[in-house]
Short mmCIF file of C-alpha atoms in Angstrom, two decimals:
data_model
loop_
_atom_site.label_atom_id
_atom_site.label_comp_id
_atom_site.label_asym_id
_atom_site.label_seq_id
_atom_site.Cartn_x
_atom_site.Cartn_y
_atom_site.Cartn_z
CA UNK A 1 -7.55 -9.65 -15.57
CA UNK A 2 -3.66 -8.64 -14.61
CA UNK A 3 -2.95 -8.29 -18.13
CA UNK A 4 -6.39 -5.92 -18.77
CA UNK A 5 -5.27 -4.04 -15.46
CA UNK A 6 -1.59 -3.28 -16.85
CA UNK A 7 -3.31 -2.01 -20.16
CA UNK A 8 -5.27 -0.28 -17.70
CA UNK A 9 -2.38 0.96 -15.86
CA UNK A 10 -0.62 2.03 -19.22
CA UNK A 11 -3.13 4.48 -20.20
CA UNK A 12 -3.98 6.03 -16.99
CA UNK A 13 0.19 6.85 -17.06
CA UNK A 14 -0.39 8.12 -20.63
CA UNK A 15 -3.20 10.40 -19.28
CA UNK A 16 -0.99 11.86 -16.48
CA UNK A 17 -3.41 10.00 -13.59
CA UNK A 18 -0.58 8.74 -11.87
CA UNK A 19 -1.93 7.81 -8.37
CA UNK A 20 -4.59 5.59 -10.15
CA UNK A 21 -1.97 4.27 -12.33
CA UNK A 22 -0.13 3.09 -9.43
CA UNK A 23 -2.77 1.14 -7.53
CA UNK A 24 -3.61 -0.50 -11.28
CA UNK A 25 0.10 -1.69 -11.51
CA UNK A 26 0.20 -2.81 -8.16
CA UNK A 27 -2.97 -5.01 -8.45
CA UNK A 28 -1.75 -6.59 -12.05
CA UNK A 29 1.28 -7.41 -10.01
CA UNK A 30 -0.56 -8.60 -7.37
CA UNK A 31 -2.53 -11.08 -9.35
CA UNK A 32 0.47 -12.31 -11.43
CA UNK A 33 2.61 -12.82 -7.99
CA UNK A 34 -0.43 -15.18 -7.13
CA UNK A 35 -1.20 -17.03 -9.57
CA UNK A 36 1.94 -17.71 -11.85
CA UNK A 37 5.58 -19.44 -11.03
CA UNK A 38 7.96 -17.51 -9.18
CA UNK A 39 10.23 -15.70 -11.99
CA UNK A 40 8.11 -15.91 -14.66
CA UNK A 41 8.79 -13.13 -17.20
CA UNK A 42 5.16 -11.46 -17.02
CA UNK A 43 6.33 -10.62 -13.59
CA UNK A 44 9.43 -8.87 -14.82
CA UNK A 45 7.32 -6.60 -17.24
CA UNK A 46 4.81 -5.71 -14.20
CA UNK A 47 7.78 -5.08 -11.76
CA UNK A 48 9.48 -3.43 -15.03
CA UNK A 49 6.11 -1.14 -15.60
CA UNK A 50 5.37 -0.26 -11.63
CA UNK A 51 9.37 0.67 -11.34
CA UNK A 52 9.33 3.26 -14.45
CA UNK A 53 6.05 4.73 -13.04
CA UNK A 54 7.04 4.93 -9.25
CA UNK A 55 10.28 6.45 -10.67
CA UNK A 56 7.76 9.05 -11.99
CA UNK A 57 6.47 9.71 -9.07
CA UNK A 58 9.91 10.15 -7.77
CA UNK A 59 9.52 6.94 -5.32
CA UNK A 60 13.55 6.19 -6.13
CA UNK A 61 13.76 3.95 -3.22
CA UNK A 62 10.44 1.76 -4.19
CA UNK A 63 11.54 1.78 -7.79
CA UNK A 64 14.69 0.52 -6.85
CA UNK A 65 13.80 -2.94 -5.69
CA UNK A 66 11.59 -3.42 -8.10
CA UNK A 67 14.01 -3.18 -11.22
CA UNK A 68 16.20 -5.19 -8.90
CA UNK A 69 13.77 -8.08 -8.82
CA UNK A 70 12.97 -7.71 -12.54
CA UNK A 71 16.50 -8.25 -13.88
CA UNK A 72 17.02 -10.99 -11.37
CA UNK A 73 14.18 -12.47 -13.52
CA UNK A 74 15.48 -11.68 -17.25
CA UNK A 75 19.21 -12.91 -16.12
CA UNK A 76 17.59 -15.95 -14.80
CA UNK A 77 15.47 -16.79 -17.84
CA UNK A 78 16.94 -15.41 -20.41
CA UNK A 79 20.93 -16.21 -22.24
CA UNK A 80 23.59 -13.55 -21.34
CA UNK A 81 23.54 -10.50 -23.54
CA UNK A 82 19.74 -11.16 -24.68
CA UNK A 83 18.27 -7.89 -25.76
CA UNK A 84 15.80 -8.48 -23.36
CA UNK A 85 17.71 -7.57 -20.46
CA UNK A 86 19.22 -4.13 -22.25
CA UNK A 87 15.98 -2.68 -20.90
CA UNK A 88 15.53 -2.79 -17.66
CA UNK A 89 19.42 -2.66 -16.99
CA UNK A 90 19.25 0.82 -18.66
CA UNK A 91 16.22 1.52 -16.38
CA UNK A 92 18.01 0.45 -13.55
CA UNK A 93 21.48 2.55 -14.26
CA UNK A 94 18.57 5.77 -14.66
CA UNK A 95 17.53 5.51 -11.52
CA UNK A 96 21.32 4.39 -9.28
CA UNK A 97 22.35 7.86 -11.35
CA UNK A 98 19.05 9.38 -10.33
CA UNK A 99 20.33 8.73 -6.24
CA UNK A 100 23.55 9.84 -7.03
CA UNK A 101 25.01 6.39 -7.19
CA UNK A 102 26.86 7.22 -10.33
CA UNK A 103 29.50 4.38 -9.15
CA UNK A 104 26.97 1.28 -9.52
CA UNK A 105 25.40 3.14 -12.14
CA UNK A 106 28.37 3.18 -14.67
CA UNK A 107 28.91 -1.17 -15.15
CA UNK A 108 24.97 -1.01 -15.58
CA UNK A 109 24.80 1.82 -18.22
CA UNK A 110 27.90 -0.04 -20.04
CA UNK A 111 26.53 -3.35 -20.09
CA UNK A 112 23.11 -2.00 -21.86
CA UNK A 113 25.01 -0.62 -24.55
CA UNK A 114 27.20 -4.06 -24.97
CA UNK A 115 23.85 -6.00 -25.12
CA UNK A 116 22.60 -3.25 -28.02
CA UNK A 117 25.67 -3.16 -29.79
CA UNK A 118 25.51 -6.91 -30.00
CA UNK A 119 22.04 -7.28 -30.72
CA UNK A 120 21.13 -4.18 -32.81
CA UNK A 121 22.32 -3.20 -36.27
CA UNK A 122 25.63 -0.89 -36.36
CA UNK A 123 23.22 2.48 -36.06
CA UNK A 124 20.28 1.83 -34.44
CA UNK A 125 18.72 4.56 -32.41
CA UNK A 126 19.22 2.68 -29.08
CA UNK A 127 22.19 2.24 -29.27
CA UNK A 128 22.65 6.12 -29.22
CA UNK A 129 20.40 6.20 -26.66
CA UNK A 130 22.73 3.83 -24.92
CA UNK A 131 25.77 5.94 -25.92
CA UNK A 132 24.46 9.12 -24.53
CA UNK A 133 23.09 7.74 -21.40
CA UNK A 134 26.80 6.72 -20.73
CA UNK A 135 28.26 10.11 -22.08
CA UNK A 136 26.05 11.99 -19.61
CA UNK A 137 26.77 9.89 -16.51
CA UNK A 138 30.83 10.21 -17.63
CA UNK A 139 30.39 13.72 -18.11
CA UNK A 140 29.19 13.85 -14.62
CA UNK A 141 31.97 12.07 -12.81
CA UNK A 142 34.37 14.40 -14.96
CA UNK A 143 35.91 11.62 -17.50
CA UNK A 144 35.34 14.28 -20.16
CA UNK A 145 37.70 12.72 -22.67
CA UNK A 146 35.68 9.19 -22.68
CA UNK A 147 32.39 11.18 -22.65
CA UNK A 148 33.68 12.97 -25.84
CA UNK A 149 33.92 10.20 -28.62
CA UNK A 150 30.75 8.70 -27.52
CA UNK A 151 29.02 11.71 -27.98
CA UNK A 152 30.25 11.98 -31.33
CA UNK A 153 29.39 8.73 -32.44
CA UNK A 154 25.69 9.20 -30.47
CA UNK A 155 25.37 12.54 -32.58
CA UNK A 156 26.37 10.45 -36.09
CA UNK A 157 23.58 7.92 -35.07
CA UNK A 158 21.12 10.51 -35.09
CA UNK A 159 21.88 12.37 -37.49
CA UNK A 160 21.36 9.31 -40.03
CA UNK A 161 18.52 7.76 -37.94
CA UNK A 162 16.67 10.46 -37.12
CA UNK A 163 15.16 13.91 -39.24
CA UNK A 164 17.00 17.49 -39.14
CA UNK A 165 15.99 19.47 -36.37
CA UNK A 166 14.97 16.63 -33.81
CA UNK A 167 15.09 17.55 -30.42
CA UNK A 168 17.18 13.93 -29.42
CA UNK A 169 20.12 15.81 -32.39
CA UNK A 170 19.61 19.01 -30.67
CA UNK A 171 20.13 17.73 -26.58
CA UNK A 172 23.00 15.74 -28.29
CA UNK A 173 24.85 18.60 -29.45
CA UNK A 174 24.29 20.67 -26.33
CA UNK A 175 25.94 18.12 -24.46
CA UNK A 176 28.81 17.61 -26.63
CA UNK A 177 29.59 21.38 -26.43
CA UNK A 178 29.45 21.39 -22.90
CA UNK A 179 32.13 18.62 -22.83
CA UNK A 180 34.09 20.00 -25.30
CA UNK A 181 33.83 23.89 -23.24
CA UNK A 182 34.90 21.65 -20.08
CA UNK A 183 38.33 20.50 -21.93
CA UNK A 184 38.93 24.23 -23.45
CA UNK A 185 37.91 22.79 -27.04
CA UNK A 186 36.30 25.99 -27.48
CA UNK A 187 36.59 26.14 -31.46
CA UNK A 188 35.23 22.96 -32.02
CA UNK A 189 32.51 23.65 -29.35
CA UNK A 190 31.31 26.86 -31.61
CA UNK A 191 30.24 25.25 -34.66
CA UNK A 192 28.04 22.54 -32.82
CA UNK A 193 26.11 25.34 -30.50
CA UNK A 194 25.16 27.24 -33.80
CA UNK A 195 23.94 24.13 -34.97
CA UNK A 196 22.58 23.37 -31.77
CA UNK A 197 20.59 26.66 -32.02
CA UNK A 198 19.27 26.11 -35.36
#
């Protein structure tokens, strides 16, 4: 039944019915709390699944916990560094940076991209993923110069993974040429807006 009820949950997200999605999650959750052993790791995807949804909803300080308790889970069950974890610590760094906690954010969003680098082949999308997520949240606490390269080698990922045109290569390059505007890099910046536009 919990597992039916987070399928359930699932598709009412995908449809946009978010309050119903919400008391679906919460009753899968409820049901796995009750009937299986403390930490088990369907309770980290329900906690997981209700925390990306509440963030939806903008419910930062329900979310929070939640994501909390779910990596508590994966680091308990699962080696260091399993690919595993990569997810919900990314989820996790979204929402600290979401509150404007771009201090506890920053180990969070750097661990996720260790744990993909490790785990992932040398160019896999999430690992740009990773790398802009980091970018952005460096960009914001003004380390422009560290954003910079990691924007570059996001871009590269992209470009390779990913077809002409996308709109991941496109929000990319608009971000690099803000940093590179920021640190008067104006004729390097050019080139990558027209792109950027294209």
């Amino acid at each position: 039944i919990a597992s039916t009820l987070s399928s359930l949950g699932s598709t009412l997200r995908s449809q946009g019915k978010l309050a119903e999605a919400e008391r679906v999650y919460r009753e899968s959750l409820a049901i796995k709390r009750a009937i299986l052993p403390r930490g088990h790791e369907s309770i980290a995807s329900s906690l997981n699944g209700l925390g990306l949804l509440l963030k939806e909803l903008n419910k930062l300080d329900e979310a929070e916990p939640l994501y909390r308790e779910a990596l508590a889970i994966r680091r308990e069950s699962l080696p260091a560094g399993h690919p595993n974890i990569a997810p919900i610590v990314n989820n996790l760094a979204i929402l600290l940076k979401d509150q404007g906690k771009l201090a506890e954010a920053e180990p969070l969003y750097r661990e996720a991209l260790a744990i993909r680098r490790d785990a992932l082949p040398p160019g896999h999308p999430n690992i740009a993923t990773s790398l802009g997520n980091l970018a952005v949240l460096l960009k914001d606490q003004g380390k422009l110069a560290e954003a910079e390269p990691m924007l570059r080698e996001a871009l590269e990922i992209r470009r390779e993974a990913l077809p002409a045109g996308s709109v991941e290569i496109a929000s990319t390059l608009s971000i690099l040429v803000a940093v590179l505007q920021e640190q008067a890099k104006f004729a390097e910046a050019e080139p990558l807006a027209r792109e950027a536009l294209n």
